[in-house]
C-alpha positions as MATLAB code, in Angstrom:
seq = 'MTAQIEQVVTSGTFSLDGGTWEVDNNVWLIGDEQRVVVIDPAHEPEKILAAIGEREVQAVLLTHGHDDHIRAAGDFADQVQAPVYLNPADSMLWEAVYGQERAVDQEIADGDSFEIAGTTLRALHTPGHSPGSTCFYVEDLGVLFSGDTLFNGGPGATGRSYSSFETIIDSIRERLLTLPDQTVVHTGHGDSTSIGAEAPHLEEWIARGH';
ca = [
      -0.791  -21.485   11.521;
      -2.981  -19.223    9.948;
      -1.133  -16.163    8.863;
      -1.205  -12.996   10.961;
      -1.666   -9.264   10.782;
      -0.401   -6.662   12.352;
      -0.796   -2.885   12.477;
       2.485   -0.216   13.062;
       1.788    3.073   12.488;
       4.339    5.635   12.071;
       4.686    9.528   11.421;
       6.560   11.677    9.388;
       5.999   13.812    6.344;
       4.935   13.820    2.453;
       6.175   16.200    0.202;
       4.928   16.862   -3.575;
       4.489   19.588   -6.202;
       6.052   21.743   -3.550;
       4.100   21.368   -0.644;
       4.623   19.379    2.369;
       2.073   17.535    5.045;
       2.527   16.234    8.404;
       1.372   12.277    8.448;
       0.398    9.357    9.490;
       1.255    6.379    7.447;
      -0.481    2.504    8.313;
       2.491   -0.149    7.757;
       1.336   -3.770    7.651;
       2.988   -7.346    8.589;
       1.370  -10.414    7.355;
       3.396  -13.398    8.185;
       3.751  -15.976   11.208;
       6.529  -16.561   13.975;
       8.913  -17.198   11.385;
       8.417  -14.871    8.583;
       6.601  -11.580    7.493;
       6.057   -9.333    4.459;
       6.204   -5.962    4.980;
       3.602   -3.444    3.326;
       4.864    0.160    3.007;
       7.201    0.496    5.614;
       7.280    4.647    6.068;
       8.603    6.956    7.932;
      10.502    5.158   10.939;
      12.582    1.937   10.461;
      13.239    1.237   13.686;
       9.844    0.851   14.999;
       8.750   -1.444   12.180;
      12.272   -3.395   13.305;
      10.855   -3.305   16.639;
       7.758   -5.221   15.905;
       9.356   -7.394   13.323;
      11.930   -8.774   15.874;
      13.692  -11.975   14.847;
      11.731  -13.039   12.056;
      12.661  -13.054    8.466;
      11.180  -10.463    6.275;
      10.555  -12.202    2.698;
       9.453   -8.946    0.894;
       8.780   -5.369    1.062;
       5.577   -4.670   -0.898;
       4.888   -1.135   -1.761;
       1.584    0.364   -2.538;
       2.770    3.057   -4.746;
       5.721    5.613   -4.669;
       4.765    9.057   -3.154;
       7.510    9.680   -0.794;
       6.219    9.080    2.682;
       5.312    5.323    1.717;
       9.160    4.889    0.194;
      11.465    7.342    1.688;
      12.361    4.836    4.577;
      11.680    1.727    2.551;
      15.412    1.315    0.962;
      16.994    1.793    4.110;
      14.769   -0.634    5.609;
      14.760   -3.465    2.941;
      18.681   -2.967    3.131;
      18.674   -3.767    7.062;
      16.534   -6.456    6.498;
      17.815   -7.997    3.589;
      14.880   -8.298    1.684;
      13.954   -6.936   -1.772;
      12.072   -4.171   -2.571;
       8.735   -4.515   -4.869;
       6.837   -1.843   -6.566;
       4.725   -1.200  -10.323;
       7.258    0.175  -12.471;
       4.455    3.219  -13.822;
       5.662    4.856  -10.457;
       9.594    4.587  -10.925;
       9.418    8.421  -11.804;
       8.255    8.660   -8.264;
      10.582    6.595   -6.772;
      13.564    8.072   -8.529;
      12.502   11.777   -7.512;
      13.721   10.219   -4.087;
      16.341    7.806   -4.603;
      17.917    9.347   -8.043;
      20.341    6.603   -9.408;
      21.582    5.670   -5.734;
      18.947    2.412   -5.495;
      16.817    0.890   -7.796;
      13.896   -1.005   -6.941;
      14.449   -4.599   -6.612;
      11.657   -6.267   -8.276;
       8.491   -4.986  -10.348;
       5.261   -5.623   -9.346;
       2.355   -6.562  -12.057;
      -1.120   -6.530  -11.796;
      -1.933  -10.724  -10.809;
       1.273  -11.463   -9.376;
       0.954  -13.037   -6.010;
       3.395  -13.375   -3.087;
       2.883  -16.523   -0.547;
       3.686  -15.914    3.365;
       2.396  -18.117    5.590;
       0.581  -20.600    4.074;
      -1.637  -17.439    2.025;
      -1.646  -15.665   -0.869;
      -1.524  -11.766   -1.612;
      -2.906  -10.984   -5.204;
      -1.507   -7.583   -6.345;
      -4.651   -5.716   -8.219;
      -3.453   -2.763   -9.988;
      -5.519    0.404   -9.045;
      -4.267    3.656  -10.963;
      -5.485    6.684   -9.783;
      -3.750    8.008   -7.356;
      -0.769    7.407   -9.033;
      -0.365    5.653  -11.968;
       1.398    2.478  -10.143;
      -1.193    2.405   -7.611;
      -1.295   -1.504   -6.311;
      -3.413   -3.260   -3.883;
      -3.065   -6.473   -2.300;
      -5.807   -8.947   -1.955;
      -5.982  -11.609    0.482;
      -8.951  -13.727   -0.362;
      -8.478  -16.812    1.902;
      -8.515  -13.882    5.225;
     -11.291  -11.693    3.300;
      -8.559   -8.740    3.369;
      -7.400   -5.840    1.225;
      -4.763   -3.899    1.524;
      -5.543   -0.572   -0.079;
      -2.615    1.576   -0.101;
      -4.074    5.538   -0.692;
      -6.649    3.911   -3.209;
      -9.496    3.389   -1.111;
     -10.167    5.031    2.386;
     -12.685    5.039    5.458;
     -14.915    7.546    3.483;
     -13.633    7.699   -0.151;
     -10.750    6.959   -2.801;
      -7.424    8.555   -2.194;
      -6.660   12.327   -3.245;
      -6.081   12.811   -6.627;
      -5.378   16.518   -6.558;
      -1.584   16.301   -7.600;
       0.989   15.206  -10.320;
       0.599   11.844  -11.802;
      -2.927   11.535  -10.410;
      -6.455   11.300  -11.997;
     -10.121   11.195  -10.226;
     -11.714    9.467  -13.138;
      -9.265    6.898  -13.193;
      -9.395    6.233   -9.348;
     -13.181    5.733   -9.745;
     -12.731    3.043  -12.541;
     -10.422    1.303  -10.277;
     -12.185    1.160   -7.222;
     -15.358    0.484   -9.031;
     -13.901   -2.452  -11.474;
     -11.222   -3.862   -9.334;
     -12.219   -3.403   -5.323;
     -16.050   -3.038   -5.405;
     -16.254   -6.257   -7.333;
     -14.631   -7.931   -3.900;
     -17.201   -9.420   -1.334;
     -18.849   -6.976    0.605;
     -16.978   -8.519    3.763;
     -13.722   -7.921    2.651;
     -12.027   -5.915    5.324;
      -9.911   -2.800    3.804;
      -6.758   -1.820    5.475;
      -5.780    1.435    4.529;
      -2.549    3.475    3.797;
      -3.669    6.123    6.294;
      -6.661    6.562    9.340;
      -9.091    3.573   10.027;
      -9.881    0.635    8.300;
     -13.435   -0.274    6.709;
     -14.810   -2.771    4.649;
     -16.065   -3.273    0.980;
     -19.501   -3.175    2.051;
     -19.303    0.115    3.974;
     -17.938    1.643    0.909;
     -19.807    0.661   -2.059;
     -23.011    2.377   -1.308;
     -21.174    5.843   -1.498;
     -19.782    5.285   -5.141;
     -22.342    8.027   -6.976;
     -21.835   10.111   -3.725;
     -18.018   10.568   -4.638;
     -18.557   11.167   -8.063;
     -20.799   13.705   -7.446;
     -18.390   15.562   -5.035;
     -15.782   15.346   -7.240;
     -13.013   13.551   -5.056;
];
């Protein structure tokens, strides 16, 4: 059976640098009728658990360490008895939420692969939105899970701590826009897009500076 992709939209808040904002997050499930990998289980564990049903969660993959993406991840992972993966460059963001009470279970490095339902997710380190931001590319399905690195309409926000506009532009140019144009981009917030839809606008983003 070909791996299937499911979307769960959850609601909560994002806090950084003294501000708090209401946000909706995309949670992505990829797998089959027996097992799934969960990407960014944000805000509402019970809603995500309902979508998973009786399936085994093989891993919890985090695209980055901002609190809207990770605050519920520890509790969720403990409930489903699955390891949490995060790029160590975002460890300071994880520790800002969890302190010493709970550690990440496994580190993600560029090029790491995760097997599920006969398909492979490959980690692409794409710093800029945060130092450890990581996308997951599923070549055989023609899909990229971009976290908050690339959205429908441009790059993720870089106006806050630990972020860099120049770095995210380099990541998008060198790591993402080199993927096939038909690659579907499933984002951390909002609507999905494609590499082909976004690539022509790179110079516009550079000119506007965000």
